[in-house]
CSV table of C-alpha atoms in Angstrom, one decimal:
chain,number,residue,atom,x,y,z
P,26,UNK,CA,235.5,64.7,201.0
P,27,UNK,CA,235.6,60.9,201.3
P,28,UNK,CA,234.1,61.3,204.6
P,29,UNK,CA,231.5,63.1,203.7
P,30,UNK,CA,230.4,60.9,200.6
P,31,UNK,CA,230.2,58.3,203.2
P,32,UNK,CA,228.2,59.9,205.3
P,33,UNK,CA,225.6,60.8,202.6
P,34,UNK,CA,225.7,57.2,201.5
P,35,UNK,CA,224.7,55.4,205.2
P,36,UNK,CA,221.8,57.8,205.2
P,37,UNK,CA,220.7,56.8,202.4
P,38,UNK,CA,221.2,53.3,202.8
P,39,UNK,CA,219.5,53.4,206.3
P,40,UNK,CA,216.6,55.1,204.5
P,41,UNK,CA,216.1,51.8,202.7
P,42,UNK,CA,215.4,49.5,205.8
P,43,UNK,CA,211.6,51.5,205.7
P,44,UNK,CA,210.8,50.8,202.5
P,45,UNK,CA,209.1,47.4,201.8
P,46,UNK,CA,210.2,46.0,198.5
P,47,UNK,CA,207.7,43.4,198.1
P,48,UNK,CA,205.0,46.2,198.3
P,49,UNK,CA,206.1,48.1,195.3
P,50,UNK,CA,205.4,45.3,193.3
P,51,UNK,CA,201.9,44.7,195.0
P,52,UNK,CA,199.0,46.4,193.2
P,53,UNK,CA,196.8,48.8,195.5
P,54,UNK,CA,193.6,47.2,195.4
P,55,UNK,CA,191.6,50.5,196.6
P,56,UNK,CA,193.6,53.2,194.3
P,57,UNK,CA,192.8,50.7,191.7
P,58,UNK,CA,189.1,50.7,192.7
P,59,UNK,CA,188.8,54.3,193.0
P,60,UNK,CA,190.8,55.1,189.4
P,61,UNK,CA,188.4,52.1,187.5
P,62,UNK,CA,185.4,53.8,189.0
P,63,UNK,CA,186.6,57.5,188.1
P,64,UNK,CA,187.0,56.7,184.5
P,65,UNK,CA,184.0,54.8,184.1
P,66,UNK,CA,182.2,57.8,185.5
P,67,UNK,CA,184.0,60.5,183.5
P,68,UNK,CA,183.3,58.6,180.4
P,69,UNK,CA,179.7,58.0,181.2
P,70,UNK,CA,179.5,61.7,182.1
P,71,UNK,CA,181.1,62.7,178.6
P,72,UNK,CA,179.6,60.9,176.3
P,73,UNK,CA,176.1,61.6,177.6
P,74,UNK,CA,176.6,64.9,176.7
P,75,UNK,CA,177.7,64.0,172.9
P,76,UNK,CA,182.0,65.3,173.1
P,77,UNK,CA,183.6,65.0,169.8
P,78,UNK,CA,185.8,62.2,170.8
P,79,UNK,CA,183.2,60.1,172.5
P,80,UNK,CA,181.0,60.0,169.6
P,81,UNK,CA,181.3,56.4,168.0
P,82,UNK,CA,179.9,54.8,171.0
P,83,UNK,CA,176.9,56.3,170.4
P,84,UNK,CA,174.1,55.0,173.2
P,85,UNK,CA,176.1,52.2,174.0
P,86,UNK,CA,178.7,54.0,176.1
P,87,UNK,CA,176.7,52.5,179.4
P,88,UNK,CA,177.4,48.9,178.4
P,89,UNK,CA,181.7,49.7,177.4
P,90,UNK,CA,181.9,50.9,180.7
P,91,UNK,CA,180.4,48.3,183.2
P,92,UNK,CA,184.0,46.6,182.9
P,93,UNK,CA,185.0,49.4,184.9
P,94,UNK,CA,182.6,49.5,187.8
P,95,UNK,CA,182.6,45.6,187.6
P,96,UNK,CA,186.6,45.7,188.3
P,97,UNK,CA,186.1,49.0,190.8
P,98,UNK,CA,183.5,46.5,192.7
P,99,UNK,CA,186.1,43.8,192.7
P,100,UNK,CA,189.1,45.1,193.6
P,101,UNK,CA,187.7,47.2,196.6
P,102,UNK,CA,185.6,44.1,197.4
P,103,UNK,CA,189.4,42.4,197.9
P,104,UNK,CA,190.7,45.4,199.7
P,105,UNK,CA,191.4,46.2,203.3
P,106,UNK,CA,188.9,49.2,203.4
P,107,UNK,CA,186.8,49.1,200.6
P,108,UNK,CA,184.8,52.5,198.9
P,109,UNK,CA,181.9,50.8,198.6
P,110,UNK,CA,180.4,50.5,201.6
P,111,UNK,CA,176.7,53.1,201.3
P,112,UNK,CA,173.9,50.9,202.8
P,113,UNK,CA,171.6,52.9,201.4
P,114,UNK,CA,171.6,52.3,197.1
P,115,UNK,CA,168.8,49.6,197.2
P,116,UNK,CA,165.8,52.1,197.2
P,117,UNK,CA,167.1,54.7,194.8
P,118,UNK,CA,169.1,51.3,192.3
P,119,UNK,CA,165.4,50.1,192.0
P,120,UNK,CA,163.2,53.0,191.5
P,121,UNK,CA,166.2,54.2,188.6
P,122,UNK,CA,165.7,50.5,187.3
P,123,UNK,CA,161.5,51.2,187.2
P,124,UNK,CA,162.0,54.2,185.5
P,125,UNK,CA,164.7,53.3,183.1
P,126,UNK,CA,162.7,49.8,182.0
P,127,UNK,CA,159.5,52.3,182.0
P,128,UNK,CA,161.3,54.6,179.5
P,129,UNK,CA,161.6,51.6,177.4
P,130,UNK,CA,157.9,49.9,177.6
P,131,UNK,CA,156.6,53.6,176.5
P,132,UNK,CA,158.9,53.6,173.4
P,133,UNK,CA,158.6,50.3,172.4
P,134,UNK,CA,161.5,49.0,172.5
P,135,UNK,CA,163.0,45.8,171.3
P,136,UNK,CA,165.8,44.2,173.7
P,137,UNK,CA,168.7,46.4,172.8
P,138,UNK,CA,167.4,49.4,174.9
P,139,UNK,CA,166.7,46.9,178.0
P,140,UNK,CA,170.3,46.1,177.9
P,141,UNK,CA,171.5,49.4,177.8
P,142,UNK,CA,169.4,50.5,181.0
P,143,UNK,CA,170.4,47.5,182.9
P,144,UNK,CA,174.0,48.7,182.1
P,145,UNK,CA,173.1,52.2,182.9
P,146,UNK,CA,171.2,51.1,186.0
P,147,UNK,CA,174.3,49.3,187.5
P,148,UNK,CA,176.5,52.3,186.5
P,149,UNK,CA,173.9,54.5,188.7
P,150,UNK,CA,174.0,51.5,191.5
P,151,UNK,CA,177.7,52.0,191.9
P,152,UNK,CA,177.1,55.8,191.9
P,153,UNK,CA,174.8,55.3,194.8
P,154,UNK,CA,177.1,53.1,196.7
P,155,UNK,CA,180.3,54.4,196.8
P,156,UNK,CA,181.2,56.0,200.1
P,157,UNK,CA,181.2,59.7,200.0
P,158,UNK,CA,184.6,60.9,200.3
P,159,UNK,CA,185.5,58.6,196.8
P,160,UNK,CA,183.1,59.9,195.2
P,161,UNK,CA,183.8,64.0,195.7
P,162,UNK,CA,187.8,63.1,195.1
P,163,UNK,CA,186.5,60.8,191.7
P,164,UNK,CA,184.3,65.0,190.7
P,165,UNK,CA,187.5,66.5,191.7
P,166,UNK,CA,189.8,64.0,189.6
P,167,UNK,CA,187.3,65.0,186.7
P,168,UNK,CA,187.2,68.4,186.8
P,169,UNK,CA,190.5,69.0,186.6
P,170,UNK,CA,190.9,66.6,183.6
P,171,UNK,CA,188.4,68.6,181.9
P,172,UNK,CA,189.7,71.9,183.4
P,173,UNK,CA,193.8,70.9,181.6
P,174,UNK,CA,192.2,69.8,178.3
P,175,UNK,CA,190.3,73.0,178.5
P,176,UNK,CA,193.2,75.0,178.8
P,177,UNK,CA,194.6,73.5,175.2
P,178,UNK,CA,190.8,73.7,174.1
P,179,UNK,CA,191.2,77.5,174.9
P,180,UNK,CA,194.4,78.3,173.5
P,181,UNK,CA,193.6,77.0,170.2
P,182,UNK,CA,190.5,78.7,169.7
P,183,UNK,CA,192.0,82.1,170.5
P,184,UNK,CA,194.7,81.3,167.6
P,185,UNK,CA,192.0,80.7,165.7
P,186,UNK,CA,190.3,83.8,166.5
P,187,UNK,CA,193.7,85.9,165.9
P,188,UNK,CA,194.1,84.5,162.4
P,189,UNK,CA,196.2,81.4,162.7
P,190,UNK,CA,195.8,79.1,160.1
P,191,UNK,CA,195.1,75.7,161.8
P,192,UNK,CA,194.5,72.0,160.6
P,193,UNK,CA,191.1,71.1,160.3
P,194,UNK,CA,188.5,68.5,159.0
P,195,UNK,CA,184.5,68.7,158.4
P,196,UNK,CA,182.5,66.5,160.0
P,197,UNK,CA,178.5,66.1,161.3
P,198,UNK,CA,176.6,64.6,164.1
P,199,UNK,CA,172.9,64.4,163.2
P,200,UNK,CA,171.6,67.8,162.2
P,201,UNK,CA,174.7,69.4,163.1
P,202,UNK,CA,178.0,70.1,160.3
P,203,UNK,CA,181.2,71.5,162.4
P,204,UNK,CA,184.7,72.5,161.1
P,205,UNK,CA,186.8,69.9,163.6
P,206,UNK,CA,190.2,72.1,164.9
P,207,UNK,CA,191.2,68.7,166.8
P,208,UNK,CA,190.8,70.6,170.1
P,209,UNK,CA,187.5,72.5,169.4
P,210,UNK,CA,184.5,72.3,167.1
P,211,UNK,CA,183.4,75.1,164.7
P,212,UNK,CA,179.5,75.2,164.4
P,213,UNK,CA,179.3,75.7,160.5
P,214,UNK,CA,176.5,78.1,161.4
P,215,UNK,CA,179.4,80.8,163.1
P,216,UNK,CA,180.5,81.3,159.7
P,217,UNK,CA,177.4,83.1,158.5
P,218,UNK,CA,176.7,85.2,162.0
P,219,UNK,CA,177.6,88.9,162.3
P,220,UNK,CA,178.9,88.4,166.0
P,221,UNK,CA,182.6,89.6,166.7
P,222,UNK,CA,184.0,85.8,167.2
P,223,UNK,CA,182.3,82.5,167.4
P,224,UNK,CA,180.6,81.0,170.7
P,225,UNK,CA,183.2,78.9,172.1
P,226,UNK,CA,181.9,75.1,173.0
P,227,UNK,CA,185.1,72.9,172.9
P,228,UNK,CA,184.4,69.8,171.4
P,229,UNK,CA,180.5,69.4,172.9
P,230,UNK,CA,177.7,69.8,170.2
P,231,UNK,CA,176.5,73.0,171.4
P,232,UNK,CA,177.4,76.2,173.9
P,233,UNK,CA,174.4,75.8,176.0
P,234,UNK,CA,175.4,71.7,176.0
P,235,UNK,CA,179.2,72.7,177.3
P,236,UNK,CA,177.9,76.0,179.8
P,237,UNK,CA,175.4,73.8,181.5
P,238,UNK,CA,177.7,70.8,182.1
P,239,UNK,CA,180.2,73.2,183.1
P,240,UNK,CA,177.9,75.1,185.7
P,241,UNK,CA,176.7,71.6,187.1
P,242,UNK,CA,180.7,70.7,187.6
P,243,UNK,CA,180.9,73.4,189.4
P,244,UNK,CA,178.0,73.1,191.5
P,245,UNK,CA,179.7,69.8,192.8
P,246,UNK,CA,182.8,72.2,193.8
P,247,UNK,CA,181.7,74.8,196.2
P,248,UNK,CA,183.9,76.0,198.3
P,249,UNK,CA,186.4,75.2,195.9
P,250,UNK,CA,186.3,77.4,193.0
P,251,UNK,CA,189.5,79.8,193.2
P,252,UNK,CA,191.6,76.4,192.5
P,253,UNK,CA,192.6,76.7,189.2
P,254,UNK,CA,191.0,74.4,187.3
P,255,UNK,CA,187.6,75.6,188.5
P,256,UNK,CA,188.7,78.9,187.3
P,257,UNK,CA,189.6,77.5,183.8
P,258,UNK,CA,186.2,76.0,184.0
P,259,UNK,CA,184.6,79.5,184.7
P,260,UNK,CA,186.3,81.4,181.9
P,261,UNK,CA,185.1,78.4,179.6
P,262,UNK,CA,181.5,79.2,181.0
P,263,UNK,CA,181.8,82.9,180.3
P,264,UNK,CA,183.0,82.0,176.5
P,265,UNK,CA,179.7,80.4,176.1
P,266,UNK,CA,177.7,82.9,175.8
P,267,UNK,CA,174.6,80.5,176.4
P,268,UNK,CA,171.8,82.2,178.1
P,269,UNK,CA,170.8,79.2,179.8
P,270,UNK,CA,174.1,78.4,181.3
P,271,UNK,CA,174.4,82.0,182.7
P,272,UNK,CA,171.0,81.8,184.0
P,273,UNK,CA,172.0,78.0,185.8
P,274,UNK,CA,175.1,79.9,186.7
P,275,UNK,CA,173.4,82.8,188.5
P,276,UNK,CA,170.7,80.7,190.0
P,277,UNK,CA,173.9,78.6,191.3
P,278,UNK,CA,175.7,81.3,193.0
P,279,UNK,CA,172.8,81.9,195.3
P,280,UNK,CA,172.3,78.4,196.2
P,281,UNK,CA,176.1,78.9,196.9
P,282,UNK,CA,176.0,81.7,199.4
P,283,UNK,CA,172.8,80.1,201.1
P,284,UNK,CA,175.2,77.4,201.6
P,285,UNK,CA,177.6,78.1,202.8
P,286,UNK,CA,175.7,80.7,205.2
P,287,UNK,CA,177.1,84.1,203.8
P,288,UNK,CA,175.1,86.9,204.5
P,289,UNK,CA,173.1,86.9,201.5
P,290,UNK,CA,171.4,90.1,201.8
P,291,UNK,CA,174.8,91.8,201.3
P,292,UNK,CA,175.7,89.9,198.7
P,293,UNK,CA,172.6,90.0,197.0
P,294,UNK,CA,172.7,93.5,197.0
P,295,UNK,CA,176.8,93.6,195.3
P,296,UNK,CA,175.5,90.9,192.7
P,297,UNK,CA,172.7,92.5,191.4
P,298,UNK,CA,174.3,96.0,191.3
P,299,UNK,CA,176.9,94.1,189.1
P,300,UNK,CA,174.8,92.2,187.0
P,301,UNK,CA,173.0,96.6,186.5
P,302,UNK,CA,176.3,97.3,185.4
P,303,UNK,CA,177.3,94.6,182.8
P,304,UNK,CA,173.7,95.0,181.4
P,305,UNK,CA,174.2,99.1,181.2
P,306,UNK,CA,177.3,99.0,179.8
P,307,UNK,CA,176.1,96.3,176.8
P,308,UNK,CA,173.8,98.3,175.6
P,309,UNK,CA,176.6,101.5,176.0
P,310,UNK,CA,179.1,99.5,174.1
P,311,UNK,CA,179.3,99.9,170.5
P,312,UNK,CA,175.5,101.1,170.9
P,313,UNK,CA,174.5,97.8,172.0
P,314,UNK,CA,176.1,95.6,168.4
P,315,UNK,CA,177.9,93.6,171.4
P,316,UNK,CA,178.2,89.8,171.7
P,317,UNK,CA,177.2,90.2,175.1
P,318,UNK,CA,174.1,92.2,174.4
P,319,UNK,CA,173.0,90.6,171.0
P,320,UNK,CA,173.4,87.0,172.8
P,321,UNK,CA,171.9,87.6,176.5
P,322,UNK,CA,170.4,90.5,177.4
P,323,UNK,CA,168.2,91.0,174.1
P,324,UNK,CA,167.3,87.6,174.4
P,325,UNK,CA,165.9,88.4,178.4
P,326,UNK,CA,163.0,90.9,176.5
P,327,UNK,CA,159.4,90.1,176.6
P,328,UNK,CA,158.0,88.8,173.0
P,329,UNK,CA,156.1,90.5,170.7
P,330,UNK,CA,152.4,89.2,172.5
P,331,UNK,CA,154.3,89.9,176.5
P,332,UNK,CA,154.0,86.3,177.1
P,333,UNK,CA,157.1,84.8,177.0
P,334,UNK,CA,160.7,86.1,177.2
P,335,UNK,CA,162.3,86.3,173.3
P,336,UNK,CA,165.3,83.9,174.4
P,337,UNK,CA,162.6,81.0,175.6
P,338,UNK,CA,163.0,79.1,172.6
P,339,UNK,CA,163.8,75.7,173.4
P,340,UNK,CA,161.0,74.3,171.3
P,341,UNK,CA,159.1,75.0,168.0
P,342,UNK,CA,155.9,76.3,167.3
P,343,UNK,CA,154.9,73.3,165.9
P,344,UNK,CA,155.7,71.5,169.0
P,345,UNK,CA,154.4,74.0,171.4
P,346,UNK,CA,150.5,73.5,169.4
P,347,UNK,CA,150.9,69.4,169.6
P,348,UNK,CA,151.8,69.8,172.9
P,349,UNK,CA,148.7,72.0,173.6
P,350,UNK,CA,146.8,69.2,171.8
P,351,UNK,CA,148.6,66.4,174.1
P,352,UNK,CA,147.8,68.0,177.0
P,353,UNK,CA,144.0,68.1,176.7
P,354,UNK,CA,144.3,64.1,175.3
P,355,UNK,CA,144.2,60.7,176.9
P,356,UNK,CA,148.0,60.4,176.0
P,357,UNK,CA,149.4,62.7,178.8
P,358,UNK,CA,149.2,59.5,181.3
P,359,UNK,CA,151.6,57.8,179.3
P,360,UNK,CA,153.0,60.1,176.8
P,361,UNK,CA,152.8,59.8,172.9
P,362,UNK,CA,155.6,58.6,170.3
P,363,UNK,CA,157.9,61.7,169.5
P,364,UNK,CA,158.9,62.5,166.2
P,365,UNK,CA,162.8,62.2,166.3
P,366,UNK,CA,162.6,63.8,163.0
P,367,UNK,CA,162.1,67.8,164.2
P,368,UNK,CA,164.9,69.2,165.5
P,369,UNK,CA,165.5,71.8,167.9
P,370,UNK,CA,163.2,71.0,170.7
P,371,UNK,CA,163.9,70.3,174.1
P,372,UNK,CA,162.8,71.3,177.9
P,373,UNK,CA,160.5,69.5,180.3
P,374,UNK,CA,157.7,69.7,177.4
P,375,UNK,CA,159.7,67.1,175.6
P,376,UNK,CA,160.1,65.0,178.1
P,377,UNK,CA,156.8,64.9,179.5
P,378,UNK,CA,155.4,64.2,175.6
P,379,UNK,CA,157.3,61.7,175.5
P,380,UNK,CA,156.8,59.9,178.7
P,381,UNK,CA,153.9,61.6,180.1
P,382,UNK,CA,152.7,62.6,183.3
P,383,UNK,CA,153.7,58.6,184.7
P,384,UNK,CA,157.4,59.1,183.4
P,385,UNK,CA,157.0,62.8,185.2
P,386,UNK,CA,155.9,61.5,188.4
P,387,UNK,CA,158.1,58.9,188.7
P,388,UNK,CA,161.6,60.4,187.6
P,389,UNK,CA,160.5,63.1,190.5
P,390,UNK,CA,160.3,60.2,193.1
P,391,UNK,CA,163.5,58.3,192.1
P,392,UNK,CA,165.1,61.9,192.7
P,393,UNK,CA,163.6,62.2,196.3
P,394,UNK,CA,164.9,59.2,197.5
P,395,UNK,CA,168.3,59.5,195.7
P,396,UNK,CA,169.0,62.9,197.4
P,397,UNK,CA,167.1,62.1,200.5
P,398,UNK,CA,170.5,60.3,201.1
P,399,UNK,CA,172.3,63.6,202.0
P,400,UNK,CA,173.0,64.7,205.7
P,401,UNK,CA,172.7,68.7,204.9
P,402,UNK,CA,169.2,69.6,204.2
P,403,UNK,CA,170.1,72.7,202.5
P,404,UNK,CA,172.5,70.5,200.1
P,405,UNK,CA,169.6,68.6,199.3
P,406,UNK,CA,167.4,71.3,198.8
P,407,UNK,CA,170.2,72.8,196.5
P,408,UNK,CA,169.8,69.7,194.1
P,409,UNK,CA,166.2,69.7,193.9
P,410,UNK,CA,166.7,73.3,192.8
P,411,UNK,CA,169.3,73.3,190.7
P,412,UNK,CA,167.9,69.9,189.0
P,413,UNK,CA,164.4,71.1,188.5
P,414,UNK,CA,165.6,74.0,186.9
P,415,UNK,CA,167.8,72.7,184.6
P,416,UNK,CA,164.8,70.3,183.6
P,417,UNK,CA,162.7,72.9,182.8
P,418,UNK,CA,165.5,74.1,180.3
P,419,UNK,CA,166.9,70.9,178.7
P,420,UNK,CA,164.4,68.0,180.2
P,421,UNK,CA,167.0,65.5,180.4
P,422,UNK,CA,166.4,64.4,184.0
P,423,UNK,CA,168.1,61.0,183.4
P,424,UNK,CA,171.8,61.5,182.1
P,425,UNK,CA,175.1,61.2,183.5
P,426,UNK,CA,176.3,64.5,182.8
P,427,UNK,CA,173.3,66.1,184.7
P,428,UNK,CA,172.2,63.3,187.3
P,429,UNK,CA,176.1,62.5,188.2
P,430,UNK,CA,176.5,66.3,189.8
P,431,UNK,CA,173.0,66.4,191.1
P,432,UNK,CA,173.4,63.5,193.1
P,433,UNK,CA,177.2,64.7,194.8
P,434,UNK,CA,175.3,67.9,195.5
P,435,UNK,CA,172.8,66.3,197.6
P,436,UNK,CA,175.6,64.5,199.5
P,437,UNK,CA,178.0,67.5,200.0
P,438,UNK,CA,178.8,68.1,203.5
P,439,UNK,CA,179.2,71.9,204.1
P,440,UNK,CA,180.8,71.5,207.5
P,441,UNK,CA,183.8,70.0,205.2
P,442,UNK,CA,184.2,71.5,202.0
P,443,UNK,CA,188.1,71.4,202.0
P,444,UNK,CA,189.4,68.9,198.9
P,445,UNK,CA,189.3,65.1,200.6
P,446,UNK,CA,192.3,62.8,199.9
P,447,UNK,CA,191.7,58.7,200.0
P,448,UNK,CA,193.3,57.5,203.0
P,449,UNK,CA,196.0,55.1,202.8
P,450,UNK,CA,195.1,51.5,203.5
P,451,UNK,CA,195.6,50.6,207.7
P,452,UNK,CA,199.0,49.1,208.0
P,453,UNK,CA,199.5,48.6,204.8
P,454,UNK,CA,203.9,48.6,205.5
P,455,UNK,CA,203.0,45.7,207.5
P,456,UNK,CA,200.7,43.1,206.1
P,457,UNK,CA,201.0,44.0,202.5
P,458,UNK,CA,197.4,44.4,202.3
P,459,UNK,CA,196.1,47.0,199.5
C-alpha cells in the first residue's frame, strides 16, 4: 500500500517539472484581447437593440465601451500574435466615418452626436480589423451567452404562462409600459389581446426587435445550428411569433442551403410542402382562432384595395402620404427633419426621409466595400441579401445588432464552417510571451 502511494506521488511530482510556474501568474495578452473585444461587441450589439438591462446607457453605449476595444488594441498590440492584423479596414473605417458625421450634418446636431459616431466609428474600425477567426469565436462566445440566459428567459415565462405567481415591477421605455418578470418583459398591451398566451420577447422592447436579432445570430452560425445554444435560439425565434422574423428566417434558410451547396431543388420542394402543411392545419385548428394563424398567416392576405399585404404595416398612414409628398420635393436629396413624436413607423421609408436619397446612396456604398472584404462570393452575396432585406423591414442599416452579423456573414468561409478555437501563443512554455 505504501508502495503504491509512492508511486502515485512521483508521478505526480514528475508531472510538475512541465508546468511553468512563472507563467500562471503572467496574464495572456491575446485571451485578454480577444475577451475585451467580445464584450465590447456583445454590449454594443445589445444595447442597440434597446434589452431591459442595457437601457440607462441610452445612445451613449458606443462611447462606455471604447475602453474595451482601446485595451483589446493594446494588449494584442503587446502580444506574440496579435488578432488585429486585417489590412484591409481603412476604406470601409472612412466611408462608416462619412456616413456616420453625414447622419449628424442632416440632423443638426450639436457636438454630442459627433462624439458618439467617432466612438461608434472606432468600435466599427476594430470590427473591421480583427482577424477573421477572432472574430467568428467572439459571434460564437455571444451566442451562447445569449442562448444560456435564454434558457432562464424561457423557463420563467412558461411559469408564467402555467399560473405561477412571480415577482414583478412596471416600468416604460418611450411609448412602451411592460410588466418587468426580472428575466422577461410583459408588453402591457398582451393583457388586453384574445391570443392563447403572450408573444414571448425576453427582455428586448418588441418580438419583431428579439426574432430579427435572433435570425441575424444565426445567420452568423451556419453550419452550426444543431449545437445547442443555436437551438435555444431557434425555439426563442419560433416563440416570437413576429412575421418579420419568420419571413428573415425563411429567406435565411435558403441563403443557407445555397451556401452550403445542398441541392436546393430538393429541398425546396420538402420546405415548401412543409410551410402547405403548417399553413393548412392553422386554419384547421380551432377553425383558424390559432396564435399561429391570427399572428402570421392572416397577416400574409392582400388588403382590402389588393395592394399591399394586411401584415405590411410598418408605417402609418400619415407617414406613408408625407412620404408621398417627400418624394416628389426638393428634400429627397438630403432628407427632411422627422417627427420623433409619431410612433410606430419604421422600414427603409424612414430612413430614406430622414436622410434622403444621399444618406441612401451612401450607406449602400459603405456596405459594398465592407463586405467586398469576403473571400466567398456567395457569402457576400448572402449579406447583401439578407441586409437589404431586413432594411426594407426595419431601415436601420447602421446598428450593431444588424451591421455586426452582416459583416461576419460576408467574411464566412464555407470551405470551414466547423467552430474555430484561438490558437495558443507560439512557444509560449518557453519565453513566457502571452
Amino acid at each position: 500500500m505504501l508502495e503504491k502511494l509512492r508511486y502515485i506521488n512521483i508521478k505526480r511530482i514528475r508531472r510538475l517539472r512541465y508546468i511553468h510556474i512563472p507563467n500562471l501568474l503572467i496574464l495572456n495578452k491575446r485571451k485578454t484581447s480577444f475577451w475585451l473585444f467580445t464584450i465590447g461587441i456583445a454590449i454594443n450589439v445589445f444595447a442597440s437593440i434597446y434589452v431591459m438591462y442595457l437601457w440607462p446607457l441610452g445612445v451613449f453605449y458606443p462611447i462606455l465601451t471604447v475602453p474595451f476595444f482601446l485595451g483589446a488594441l493594446l494588449f494584442s498590440y503587446n502580444a506574440s500574435r496579435p488578432i488585429f492584423t486585417r489590412p484591409d479596414f481603412f476604406l470601409p473605417t472612412i466611408l462608416c466615418l462619412a456616413l456616420q458625421y453625414y447622419q449628424c450634418i442632416v440632423n443638426d446636431q450639436n457636438v454630442i452626436p459627433y462624439i458618439v459616431a467617432t466612438c461608434t466609428v472606432f468600435c466599427y474600425h476594430c470590427m473591421f480589423s480583427i482577424d477573421k477567426v477572432s472574430i467568428q469565436k467572439a459571434m460564437t462566445c455571444i451566442c451562447k451567452g445569449f442562448a444560456g440566459f435564454l434558457i432562464i428567459s424561457i423557463s420563467t415565462f412558461l411559469l408564467y404562462v402555467l399560473g405561477f405567481n412571480l415577482p414583478n415591477t412596471a416600468v416604460t421605455y418611450g411609448n412602451y409600459s411592460y410588466t418587468n418578470y426580472i428575466f422577461f418583459l410583459l408588453d402591457d398591451r398582451e393583457l388586453w389581446s384574445q391570443l392563447l398566451l403572450p408573444r414571448f420577447h425576453s427582455v428586448f422592447l418588441e418580438p419583431g426587435h428579439m426574432g430579427t436579432t435572433i435570425v441575424m445570430l444565426l445567420a452568423t452560425q451556419i453550419g452550426k445550428w444543431k449545437t445547442w445554444y443555436n437551438t435555444v435560439l431557434i425555439i426563442a425565434l419560433l416563440l416570437s411569433f413576429s412575421l418579420a422574423a419568420y419571413c428573415l428566417g425563411i429567406i435565411l434558410i435558403f441563403l443557407r442551403l445555397w451556401l452550403l451547396r445542398k441541392k436546393v431543388i430538393a429541398k425546396l420542394i420538402i420546405l415548401v410542402s412543409s410551410l402547405i402543411i403548417v399553413i393548412g392545419a392553422s386554419f384547421i385548428y380551432k377553425g383558424g382562432d390559432n396564435m399561429l394563424n391570427t399572428l402570421i398567416v392572416m397577416r400574409l392576405e392582400m388588403n382590402d384595395s389588393g395592394d399591399d399585404f394586411k401584415g405590411n404595416n410598418r408605417v402609418s398612414e400619415d407617414f406613408k402620404k408625407e412620404f408621398d409628398s417627400f418624394i416628389d420635393s426638393s428634400d429627397i436629396l438630403f432628407g427632411r427633419e422627422m417627427d420623433r413624436s409619431s410612433w410606430g413607423n419604421s422600414g427603409y421609408r424612414v430612413y430614406i426621409y430622414d436622410y434622403g436619397i444621399i444618406g441612401l446612396l451612401l450607406f449602400l456604398v459603405f456596405y459594398y466595400f465592407a463586405f467586398r472584404s469576403g473571400t466567398d462570393k456567395r457569402a457576400i452575396s448572402a449579406a447583401f441579401i439578407l441586409s437589404l432585406t431586413n432594411f426594407w423591414i426595419r431601415g436601420y442599416p447602421m446598428i450593431f445588432a444588424f451591421l455586426f452579423p452582416y459583416f461576419l456573414i460576408s467574411q464566412l468561409d464555407i470551405s470551414q464552417l466547423k467552430e474555430h478555437t484561438l490558437p495558443d501563443e507560439p512557444n509560449e512554455h518557453n519565453t513566457g510571451e502571452q
